[in-house]
PDB file of C-alpha atoms in Angstrom:
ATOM      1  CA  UNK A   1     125.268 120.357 258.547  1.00 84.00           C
ATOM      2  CA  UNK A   2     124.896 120.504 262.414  1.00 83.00           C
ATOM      3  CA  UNK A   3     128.301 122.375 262.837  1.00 86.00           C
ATOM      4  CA  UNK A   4     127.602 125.183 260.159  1.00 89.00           C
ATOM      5  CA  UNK A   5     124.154 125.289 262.005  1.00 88.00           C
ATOM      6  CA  UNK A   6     126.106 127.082 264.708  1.00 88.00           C
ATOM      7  CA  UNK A   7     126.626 130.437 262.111  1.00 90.00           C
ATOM      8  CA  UNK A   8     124.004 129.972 259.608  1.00 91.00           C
ATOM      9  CA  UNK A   9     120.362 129.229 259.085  1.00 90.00           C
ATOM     10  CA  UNK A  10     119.048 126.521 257.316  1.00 89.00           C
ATOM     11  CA  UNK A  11     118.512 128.264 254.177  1.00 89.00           C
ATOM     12  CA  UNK A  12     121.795 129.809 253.658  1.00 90.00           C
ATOM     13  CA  UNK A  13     123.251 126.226 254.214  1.00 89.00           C
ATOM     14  CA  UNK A  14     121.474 125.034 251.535  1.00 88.00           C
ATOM     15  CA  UNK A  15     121.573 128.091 249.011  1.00 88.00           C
ATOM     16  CA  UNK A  16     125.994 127.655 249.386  1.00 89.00           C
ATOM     17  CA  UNK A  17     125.918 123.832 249.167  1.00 88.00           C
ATOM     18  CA  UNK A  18     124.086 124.260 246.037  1.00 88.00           C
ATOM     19  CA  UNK A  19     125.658 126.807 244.421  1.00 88.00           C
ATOM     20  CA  UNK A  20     129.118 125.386 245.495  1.00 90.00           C
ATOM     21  CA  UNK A  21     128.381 122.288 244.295  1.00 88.00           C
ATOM     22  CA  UNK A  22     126.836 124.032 240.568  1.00 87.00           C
ATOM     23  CA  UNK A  23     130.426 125.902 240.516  1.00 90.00           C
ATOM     24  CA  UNK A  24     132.555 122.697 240.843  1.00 89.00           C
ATOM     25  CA  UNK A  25     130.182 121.100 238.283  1.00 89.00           C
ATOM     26  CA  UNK A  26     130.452 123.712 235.544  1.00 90.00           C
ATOM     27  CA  UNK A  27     133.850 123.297 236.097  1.00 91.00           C
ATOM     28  CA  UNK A  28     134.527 119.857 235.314  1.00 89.00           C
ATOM     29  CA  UNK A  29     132.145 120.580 232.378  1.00 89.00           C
ATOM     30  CA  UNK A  30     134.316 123.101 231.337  1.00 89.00           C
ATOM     31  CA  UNK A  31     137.409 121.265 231.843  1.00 90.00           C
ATOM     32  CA  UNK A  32     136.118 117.905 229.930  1.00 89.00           C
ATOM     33  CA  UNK A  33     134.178 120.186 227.064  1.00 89.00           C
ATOM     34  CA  UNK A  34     131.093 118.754 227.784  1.00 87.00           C
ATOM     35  CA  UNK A  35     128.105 120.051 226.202  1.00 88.00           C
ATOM     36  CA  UNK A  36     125.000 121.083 228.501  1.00 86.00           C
ATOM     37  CA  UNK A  37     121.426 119.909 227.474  1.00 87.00           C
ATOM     38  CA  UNK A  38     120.277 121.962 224.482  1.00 83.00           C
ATOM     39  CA  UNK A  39     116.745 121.082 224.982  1.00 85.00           C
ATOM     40  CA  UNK A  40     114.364 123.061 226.845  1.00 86.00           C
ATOM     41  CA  UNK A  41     112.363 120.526 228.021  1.00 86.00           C
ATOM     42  CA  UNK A  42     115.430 118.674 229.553  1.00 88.00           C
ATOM     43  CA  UNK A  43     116.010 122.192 231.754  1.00 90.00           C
ATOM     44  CA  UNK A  44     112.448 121.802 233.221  1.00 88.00           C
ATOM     45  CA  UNK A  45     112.606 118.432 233.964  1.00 88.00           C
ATOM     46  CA  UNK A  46     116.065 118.862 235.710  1.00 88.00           C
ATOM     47  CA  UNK A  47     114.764 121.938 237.597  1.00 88.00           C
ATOM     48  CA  UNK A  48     112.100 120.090 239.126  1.00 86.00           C
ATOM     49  CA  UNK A  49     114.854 116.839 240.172  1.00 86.00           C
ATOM     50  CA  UNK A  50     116.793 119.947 242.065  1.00 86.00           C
ATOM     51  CA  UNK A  51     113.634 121.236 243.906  1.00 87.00           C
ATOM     52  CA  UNK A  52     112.819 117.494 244.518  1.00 87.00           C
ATOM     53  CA  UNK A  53     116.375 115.471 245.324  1.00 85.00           C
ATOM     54  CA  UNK A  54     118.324 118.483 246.761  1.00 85.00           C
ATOM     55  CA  UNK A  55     116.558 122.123 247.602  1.00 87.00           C
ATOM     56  CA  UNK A  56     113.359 120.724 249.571  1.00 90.00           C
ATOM     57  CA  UNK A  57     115.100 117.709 251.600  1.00 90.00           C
ATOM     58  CA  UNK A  58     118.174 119.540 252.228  1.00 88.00           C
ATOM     59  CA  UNK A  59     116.072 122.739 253.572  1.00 90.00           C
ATOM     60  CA  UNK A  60     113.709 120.003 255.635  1.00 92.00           C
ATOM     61  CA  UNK A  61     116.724 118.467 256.957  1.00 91.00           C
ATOM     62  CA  UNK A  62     118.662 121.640 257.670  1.00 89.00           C
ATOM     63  CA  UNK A  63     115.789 122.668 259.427  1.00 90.00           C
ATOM     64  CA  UNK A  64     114.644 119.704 260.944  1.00 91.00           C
ATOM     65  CA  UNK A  65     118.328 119.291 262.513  1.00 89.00           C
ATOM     66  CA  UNK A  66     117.610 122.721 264.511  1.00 88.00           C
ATOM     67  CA  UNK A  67     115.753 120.420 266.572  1.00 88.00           C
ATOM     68  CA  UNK A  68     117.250 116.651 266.357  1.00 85.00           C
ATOM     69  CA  UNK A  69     120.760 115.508 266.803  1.00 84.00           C
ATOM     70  CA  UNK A  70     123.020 114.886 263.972  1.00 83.00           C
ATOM     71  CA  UNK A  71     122.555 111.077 264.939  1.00 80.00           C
ATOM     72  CA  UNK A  72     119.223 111.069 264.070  1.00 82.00           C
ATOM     73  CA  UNK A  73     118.919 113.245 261.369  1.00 85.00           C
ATOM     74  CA  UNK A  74     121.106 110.804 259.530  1.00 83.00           C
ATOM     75  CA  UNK A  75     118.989 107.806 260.794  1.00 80.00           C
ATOM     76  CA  UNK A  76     116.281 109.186 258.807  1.00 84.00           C
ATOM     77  CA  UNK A  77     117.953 109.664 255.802  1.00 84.00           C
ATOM     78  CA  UNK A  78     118.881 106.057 255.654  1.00 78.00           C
ATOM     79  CA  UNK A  79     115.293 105.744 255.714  1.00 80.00           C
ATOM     80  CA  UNK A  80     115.400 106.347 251.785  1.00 83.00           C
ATOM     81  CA  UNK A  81     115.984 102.843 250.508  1.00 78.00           C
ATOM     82  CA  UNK A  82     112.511 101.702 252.193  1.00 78.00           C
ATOM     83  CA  UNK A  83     110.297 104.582 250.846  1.00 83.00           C
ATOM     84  CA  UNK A  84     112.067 104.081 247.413  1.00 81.00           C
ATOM     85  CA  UNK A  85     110.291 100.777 247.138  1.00 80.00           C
ATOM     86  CA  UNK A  86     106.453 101.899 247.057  1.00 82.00           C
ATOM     87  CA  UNK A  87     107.691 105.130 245.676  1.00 81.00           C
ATOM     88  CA  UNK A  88     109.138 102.815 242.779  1.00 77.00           C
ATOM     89  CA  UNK A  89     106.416 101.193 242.853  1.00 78.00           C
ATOM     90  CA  UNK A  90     103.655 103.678 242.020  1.00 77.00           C
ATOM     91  CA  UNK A  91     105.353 105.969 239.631  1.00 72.00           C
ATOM     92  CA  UNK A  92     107.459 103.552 237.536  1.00 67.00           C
ATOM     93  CA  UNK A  93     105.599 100.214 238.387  1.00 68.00           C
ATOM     94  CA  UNK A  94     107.926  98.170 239.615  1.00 69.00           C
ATOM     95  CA  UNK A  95     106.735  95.553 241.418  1.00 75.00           C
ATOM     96  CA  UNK A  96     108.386  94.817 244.755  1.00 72.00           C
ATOM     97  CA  UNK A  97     109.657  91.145 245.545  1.00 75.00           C
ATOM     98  CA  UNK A  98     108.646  89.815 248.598  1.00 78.00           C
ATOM     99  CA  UNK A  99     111.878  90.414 250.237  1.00 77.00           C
ATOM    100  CA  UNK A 100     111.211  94.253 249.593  1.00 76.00           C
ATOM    101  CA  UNK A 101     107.661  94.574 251.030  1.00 80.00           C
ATOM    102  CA  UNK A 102     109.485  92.511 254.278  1.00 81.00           C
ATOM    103  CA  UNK A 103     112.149  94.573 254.123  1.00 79.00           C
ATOM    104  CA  UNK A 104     109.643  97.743 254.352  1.00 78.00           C
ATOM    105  CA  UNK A 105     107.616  96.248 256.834  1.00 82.00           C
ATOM    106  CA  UNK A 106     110.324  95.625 259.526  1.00 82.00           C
ATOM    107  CA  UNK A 107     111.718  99.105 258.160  1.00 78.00           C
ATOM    108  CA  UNK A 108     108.145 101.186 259.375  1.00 78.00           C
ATOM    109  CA  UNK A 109     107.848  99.012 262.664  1.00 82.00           C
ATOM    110  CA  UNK A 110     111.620 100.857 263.271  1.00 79.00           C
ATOM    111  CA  UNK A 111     110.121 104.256 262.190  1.00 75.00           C
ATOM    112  CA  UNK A 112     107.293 103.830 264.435  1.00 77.00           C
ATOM    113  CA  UNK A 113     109.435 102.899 267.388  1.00 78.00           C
ATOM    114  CA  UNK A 114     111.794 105.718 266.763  1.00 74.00           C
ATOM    115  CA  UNK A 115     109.069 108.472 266.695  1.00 69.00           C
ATOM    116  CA  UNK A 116     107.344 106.680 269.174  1.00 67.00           C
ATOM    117  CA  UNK A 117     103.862 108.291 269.309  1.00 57.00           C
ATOM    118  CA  UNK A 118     102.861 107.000 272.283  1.00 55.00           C
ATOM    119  CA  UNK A 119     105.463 109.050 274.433  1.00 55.00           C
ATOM    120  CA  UNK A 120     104.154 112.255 273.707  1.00 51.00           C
ATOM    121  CA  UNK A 121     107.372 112.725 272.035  1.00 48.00           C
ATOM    122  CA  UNK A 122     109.449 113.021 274.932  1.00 52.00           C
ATOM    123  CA  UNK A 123     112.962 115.198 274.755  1.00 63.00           C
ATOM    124  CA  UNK A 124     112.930 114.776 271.598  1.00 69.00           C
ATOM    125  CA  UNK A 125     110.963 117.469 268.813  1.00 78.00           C
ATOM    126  CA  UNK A 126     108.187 115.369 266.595  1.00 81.00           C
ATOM    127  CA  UNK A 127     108.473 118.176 264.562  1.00 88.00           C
ATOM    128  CA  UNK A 128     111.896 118.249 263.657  1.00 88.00           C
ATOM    129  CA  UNK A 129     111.861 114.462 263.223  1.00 86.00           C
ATOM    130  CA  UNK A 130     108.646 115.007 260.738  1.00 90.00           C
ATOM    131  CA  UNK A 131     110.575 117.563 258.914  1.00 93.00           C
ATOM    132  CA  UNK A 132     113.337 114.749 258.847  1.00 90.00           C
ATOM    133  CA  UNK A 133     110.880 111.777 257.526  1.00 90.00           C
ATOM    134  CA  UNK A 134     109.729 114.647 254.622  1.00 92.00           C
ATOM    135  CA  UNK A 135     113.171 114.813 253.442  1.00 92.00           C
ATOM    136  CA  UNK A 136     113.942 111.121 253.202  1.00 90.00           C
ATOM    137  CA  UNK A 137     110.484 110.887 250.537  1.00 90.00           C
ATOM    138  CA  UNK A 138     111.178 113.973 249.014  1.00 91.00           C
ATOM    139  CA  UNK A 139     114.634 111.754 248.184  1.00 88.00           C
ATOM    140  CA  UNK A 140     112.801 109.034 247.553  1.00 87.00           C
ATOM    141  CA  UNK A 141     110.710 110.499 245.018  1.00 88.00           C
ATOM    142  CA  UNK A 142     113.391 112.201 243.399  1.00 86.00           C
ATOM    143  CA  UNK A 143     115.220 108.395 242.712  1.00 80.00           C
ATOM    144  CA  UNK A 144     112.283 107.820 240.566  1.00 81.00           C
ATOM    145  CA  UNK A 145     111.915 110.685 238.993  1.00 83.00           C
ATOM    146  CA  UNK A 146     115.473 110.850 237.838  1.00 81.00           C
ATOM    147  CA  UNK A 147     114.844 106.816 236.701  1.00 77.00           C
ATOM    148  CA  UNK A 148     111.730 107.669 234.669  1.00 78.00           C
ATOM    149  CA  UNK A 149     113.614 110.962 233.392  1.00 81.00           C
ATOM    150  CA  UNK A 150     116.843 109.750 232.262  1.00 77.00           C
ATOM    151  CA  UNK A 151     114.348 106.980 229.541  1.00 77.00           C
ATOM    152  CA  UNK A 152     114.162 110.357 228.021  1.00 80.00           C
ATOM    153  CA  UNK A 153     117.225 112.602 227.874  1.00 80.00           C
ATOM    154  CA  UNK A 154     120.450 111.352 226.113  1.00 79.00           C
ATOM    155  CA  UNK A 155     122.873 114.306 226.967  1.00 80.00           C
ATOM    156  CA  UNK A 156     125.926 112.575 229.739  1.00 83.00           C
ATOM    157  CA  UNK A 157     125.693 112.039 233.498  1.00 80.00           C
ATOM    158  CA  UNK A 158     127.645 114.881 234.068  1.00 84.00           C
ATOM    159  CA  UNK A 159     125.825 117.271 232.053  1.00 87.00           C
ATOM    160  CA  UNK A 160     122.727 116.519 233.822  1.00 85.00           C
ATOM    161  CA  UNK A 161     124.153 116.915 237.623  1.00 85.00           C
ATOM    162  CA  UNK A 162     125.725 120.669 236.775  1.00 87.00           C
ATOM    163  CA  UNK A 163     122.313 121.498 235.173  1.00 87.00           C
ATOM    164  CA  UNK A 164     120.430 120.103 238.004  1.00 86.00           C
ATOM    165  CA  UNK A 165     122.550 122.005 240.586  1.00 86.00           C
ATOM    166  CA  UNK A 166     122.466 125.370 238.692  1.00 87.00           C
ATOM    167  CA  UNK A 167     119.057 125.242 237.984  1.00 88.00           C
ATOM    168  CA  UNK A 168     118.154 124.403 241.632  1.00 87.00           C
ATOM    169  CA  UNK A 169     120.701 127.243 242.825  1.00 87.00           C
ATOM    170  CA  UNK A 170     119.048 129.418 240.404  1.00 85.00           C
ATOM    171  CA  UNK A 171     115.346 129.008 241.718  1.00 84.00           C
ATOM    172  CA  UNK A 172     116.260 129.043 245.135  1.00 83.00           C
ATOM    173  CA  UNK A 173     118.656 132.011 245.402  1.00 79.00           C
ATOM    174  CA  UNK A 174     115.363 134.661 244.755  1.00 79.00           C
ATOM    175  CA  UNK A 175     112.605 132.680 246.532  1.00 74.00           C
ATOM    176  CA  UNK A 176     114.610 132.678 249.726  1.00 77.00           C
ATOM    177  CA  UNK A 177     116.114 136.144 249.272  1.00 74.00           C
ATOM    178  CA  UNK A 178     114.770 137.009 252.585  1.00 78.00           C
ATOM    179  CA  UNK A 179     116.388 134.550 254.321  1.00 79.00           C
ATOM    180  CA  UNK A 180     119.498 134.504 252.192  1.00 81.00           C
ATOM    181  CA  UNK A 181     120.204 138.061 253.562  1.00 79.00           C
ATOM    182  CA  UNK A 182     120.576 137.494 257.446  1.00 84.00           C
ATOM    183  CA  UNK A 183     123.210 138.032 259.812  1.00 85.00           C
ATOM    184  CA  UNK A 184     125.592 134.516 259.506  1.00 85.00           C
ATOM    185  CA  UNK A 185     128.960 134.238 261.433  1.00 86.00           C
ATOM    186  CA  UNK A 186     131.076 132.083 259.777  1.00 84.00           C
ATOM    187  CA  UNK A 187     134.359 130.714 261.780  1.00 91.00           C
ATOM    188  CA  UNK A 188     136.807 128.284 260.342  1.00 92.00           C
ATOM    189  CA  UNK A 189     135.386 125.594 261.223  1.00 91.00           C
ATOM    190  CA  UNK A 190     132.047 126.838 259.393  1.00 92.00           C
ATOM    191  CA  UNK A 191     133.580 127.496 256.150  1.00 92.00           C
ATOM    192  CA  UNK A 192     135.411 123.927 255.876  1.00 93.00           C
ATOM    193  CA  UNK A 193     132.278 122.131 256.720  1.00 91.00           C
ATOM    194  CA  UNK A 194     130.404 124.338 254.375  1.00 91.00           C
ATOM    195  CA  UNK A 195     133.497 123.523 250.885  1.00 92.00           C
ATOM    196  CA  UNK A 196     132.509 119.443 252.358  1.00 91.00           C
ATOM    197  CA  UNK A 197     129.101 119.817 251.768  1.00 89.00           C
ATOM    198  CA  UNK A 198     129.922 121.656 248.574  1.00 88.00           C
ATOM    199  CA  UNK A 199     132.270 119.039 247.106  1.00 89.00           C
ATOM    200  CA  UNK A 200     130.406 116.137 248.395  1.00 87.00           C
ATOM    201  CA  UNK A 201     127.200 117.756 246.390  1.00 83.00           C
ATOM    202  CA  UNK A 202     129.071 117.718 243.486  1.00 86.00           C
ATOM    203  CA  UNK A 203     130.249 114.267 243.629  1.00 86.00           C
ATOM    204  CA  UNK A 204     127.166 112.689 244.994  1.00 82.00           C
ATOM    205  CA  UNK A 205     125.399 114.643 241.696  1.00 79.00           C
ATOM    206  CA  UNK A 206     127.537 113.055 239.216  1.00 83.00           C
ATOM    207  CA  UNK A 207     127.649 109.156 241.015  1.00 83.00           C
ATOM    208  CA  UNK A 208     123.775 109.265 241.721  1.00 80.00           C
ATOM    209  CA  UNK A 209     123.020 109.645 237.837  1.00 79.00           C
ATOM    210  CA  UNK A 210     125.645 107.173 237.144  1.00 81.00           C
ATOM    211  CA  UNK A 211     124.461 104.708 239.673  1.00 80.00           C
ATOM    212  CA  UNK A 212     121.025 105.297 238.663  1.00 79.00           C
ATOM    213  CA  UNK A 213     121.254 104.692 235.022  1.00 77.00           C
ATOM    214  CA  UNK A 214     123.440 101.516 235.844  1.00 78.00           C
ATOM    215  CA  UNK A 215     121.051  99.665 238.488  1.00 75.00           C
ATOM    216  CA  UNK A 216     117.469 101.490 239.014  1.00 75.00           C
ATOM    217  CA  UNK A 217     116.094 103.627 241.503  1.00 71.00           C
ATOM    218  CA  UNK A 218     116.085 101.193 243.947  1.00 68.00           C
ATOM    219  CA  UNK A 219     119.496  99.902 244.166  1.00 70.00           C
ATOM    220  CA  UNK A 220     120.903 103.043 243.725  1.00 73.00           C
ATOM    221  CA  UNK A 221     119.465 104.470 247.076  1.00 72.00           C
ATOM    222  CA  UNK A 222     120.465 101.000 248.669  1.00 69.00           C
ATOM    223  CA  UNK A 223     123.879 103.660 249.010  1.00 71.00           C
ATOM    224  CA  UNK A 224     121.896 105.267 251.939  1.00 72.00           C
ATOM    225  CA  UNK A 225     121.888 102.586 254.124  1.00 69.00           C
ATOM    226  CA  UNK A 226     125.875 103.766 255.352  1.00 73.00           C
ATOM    227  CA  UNK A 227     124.504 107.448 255.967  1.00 76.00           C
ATOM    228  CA  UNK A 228     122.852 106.422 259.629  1.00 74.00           C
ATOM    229  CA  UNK A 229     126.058 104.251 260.252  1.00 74.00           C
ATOM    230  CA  UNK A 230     128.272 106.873 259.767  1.00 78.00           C
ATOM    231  CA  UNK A 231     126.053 109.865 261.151  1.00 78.00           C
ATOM    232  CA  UNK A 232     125.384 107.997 264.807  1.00 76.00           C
ATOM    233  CA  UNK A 233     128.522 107.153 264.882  1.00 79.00           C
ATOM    234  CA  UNK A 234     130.102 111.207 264.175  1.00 80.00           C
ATOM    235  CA  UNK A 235     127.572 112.147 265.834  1.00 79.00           C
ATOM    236  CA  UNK A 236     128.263 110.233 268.987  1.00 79.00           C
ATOM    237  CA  UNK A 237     132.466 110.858 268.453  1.00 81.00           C
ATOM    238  CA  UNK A 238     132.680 114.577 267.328  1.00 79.00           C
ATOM    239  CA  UNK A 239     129.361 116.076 269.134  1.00 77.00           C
ATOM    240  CA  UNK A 240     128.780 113.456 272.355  1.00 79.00           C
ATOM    241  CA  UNK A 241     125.581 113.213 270.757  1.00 76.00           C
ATOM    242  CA  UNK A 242     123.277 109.539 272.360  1.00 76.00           C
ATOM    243  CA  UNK A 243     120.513 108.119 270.971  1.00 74.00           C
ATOM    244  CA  UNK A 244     117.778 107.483 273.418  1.00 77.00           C
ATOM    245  CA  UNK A 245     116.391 104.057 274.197  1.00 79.00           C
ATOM    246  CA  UNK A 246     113.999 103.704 271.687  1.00 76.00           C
ATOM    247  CA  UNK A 247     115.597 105.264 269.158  1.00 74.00           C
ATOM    248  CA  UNK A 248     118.652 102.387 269.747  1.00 79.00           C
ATOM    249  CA  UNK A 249     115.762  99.351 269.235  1.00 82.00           C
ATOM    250  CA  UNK A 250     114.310 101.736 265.904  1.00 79.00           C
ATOM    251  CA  UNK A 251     117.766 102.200 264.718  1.00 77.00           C
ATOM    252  CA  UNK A 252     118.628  97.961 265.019  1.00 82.00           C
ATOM    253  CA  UNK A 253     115.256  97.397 263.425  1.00 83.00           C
ATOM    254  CA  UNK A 254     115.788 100.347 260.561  1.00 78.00           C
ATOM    255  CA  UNK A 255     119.374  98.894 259.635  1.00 78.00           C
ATOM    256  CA  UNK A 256     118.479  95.101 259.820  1.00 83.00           C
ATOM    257  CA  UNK A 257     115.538  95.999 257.341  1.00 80.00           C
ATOM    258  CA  UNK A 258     118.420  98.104 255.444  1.00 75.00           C
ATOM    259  CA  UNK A 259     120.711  95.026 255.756  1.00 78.00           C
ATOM    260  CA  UNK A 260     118.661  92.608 254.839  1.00 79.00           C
ATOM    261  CA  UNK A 261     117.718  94.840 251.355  1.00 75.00           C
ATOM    262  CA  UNK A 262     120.981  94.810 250.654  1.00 73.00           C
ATOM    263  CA  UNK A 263     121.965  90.914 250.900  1.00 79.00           C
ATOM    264  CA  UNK A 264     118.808  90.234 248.804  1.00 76.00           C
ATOM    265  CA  UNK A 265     119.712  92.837 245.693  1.00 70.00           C
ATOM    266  CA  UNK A 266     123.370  91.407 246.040  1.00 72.00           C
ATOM    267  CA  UNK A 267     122.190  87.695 245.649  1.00 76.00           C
ATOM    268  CA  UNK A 268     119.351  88.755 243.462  1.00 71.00           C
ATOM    269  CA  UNK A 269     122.512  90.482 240.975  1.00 66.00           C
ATOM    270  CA  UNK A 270     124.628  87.074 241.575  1.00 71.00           C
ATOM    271  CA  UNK A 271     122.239  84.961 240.405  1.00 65.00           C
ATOM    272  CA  UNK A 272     120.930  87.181 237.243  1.00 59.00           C
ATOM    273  CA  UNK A 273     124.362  86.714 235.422  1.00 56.00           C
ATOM    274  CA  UNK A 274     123.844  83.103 235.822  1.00 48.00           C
ATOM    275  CA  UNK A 275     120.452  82.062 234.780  1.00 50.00           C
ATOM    276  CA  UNK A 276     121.601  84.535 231.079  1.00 50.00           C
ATOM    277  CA  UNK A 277     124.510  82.322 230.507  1.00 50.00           C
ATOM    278  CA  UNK A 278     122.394  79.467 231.203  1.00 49.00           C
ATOM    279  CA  UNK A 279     119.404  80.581 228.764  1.00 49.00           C
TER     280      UNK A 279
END
């Protein structure tokens, strides 16, 4: 994202990565024979899990990494797991454990330190880190709306992430005309980041309704908690990118909360098998 950033603006990043993704999709669908949802109803509701789990936080992120690093775009996004749990919570009432509400609590205290208010903001844009934080719920959000919505649709995993991705392309492609229609350079190294983020759309589509369906919501976006790992560390490698000092201590605090999530679910899924074979 922060390489094709160089040619491109935030929109036209997002309008290819979704239609590239939709094309590699209908592909495979076409390829397997796999019907798409005949229902009408099942269009709507995967038009609005576009908007929500790929259009709107890939725009706020794309635009929000005009004005943050790379680094810390991604620490945000690992955010996810953490606002899945009162997100959870409130549409599909399911009650956190007490290792989940810690787990959120140490979680914010690392969101709080990394925007830290109390510095004015410092180098580093509140806005773009805002627009950043809006992306992680909009994911967040978009977990649960894809657990409440798949009690309801029968058609296959990968019928639903083409759909999703053609109907987001779809809406977005004439509301952002304007911006669609810019001047864009587009080098080498712009057009193999942009086929990544196109391929990796279309596999993340298809494994997030898998993983979703298997484990919850909440589990599923436990898969977020690598994205900071990875992005500080590319970040830091391919763009000599550094986190300042309070964004380090956030960071710590963000993926010990993260961590910690993690260990618990994995126990929590040890123990489950055992306690059925003993009833």
């Amino acid at each position: 994202m922060e390489e094709a950033l160089e040619g491109l603006n935030p929109t036209q990043i997002v309008a290819i990565r979704l239609a590239l993704g939709g094309i590699a999709l209908l592909l495979l669908v076409r390829a397997t024979r796999t019907a798409l949802p005949g229902k009408g109803s099942t269009w709507v509701k995967l038009a609005g899990m576009g908007l929500l789990g790929q259009a709107i936080p890939w725009l706020l992120f794309a635009s929000g990494q005009e004005e943050v690093t790379s680094a810390l775009a991604g620490l945000y996004t690992g955010l996810t797991p953490l606002l899945t749990i009162p997100v959870a919570w409130l549409f599909l009432r399911e009650r956190p454990s007490t290792a989940a509400i810690c787990a959120c609590l140490v979680g914010f205290a690392g969101l709080a330190v990394v925007l830290a208010p109390w510095s004015g903001g410092g180098d580093v844009s509140l806005r773009g880190q805002l627009l950043c934080l809006g992306g992680a719920a909009c994911y967040a959000v978009a977990y649960s709306y894809a657990g409440r919505m798949m009690k309801t649709v029968d058609d296959t995993k990968l019928s639903l992430a083409a759909s999703q991705a053609l109907t987001a392309t779809v809406i977005m492609v004439p509301v952002s005309s304007g911006q669609l229609v810019e001047p864009a350079t587009a080098t080498w190294l712009i057009v193999v980041c942009l086929a990544l983020l196109g391929l990796g759309t279309a596999v993340a589509f298809v494994v997030n309704y898998w993983l979703i369906a298997r484990v919850g919501p909440v589990s599923a976006s436990l898969a977020f908690y690598l994205i900071p790992i990875v992005a500080v560390v590319a970040g830091m490698v391919v763009r000599g990118e550094r986190l300042h000092p309070n964004e380090v201590v956030g960071s710590v605090l963000i993926l010990a909360a993260l961590a910690a999530l993690y260990l618990w679910e994995r126990a929590r899924d040890k123990r489950t098998p055992v306690a059925a074979e003993a009833h």
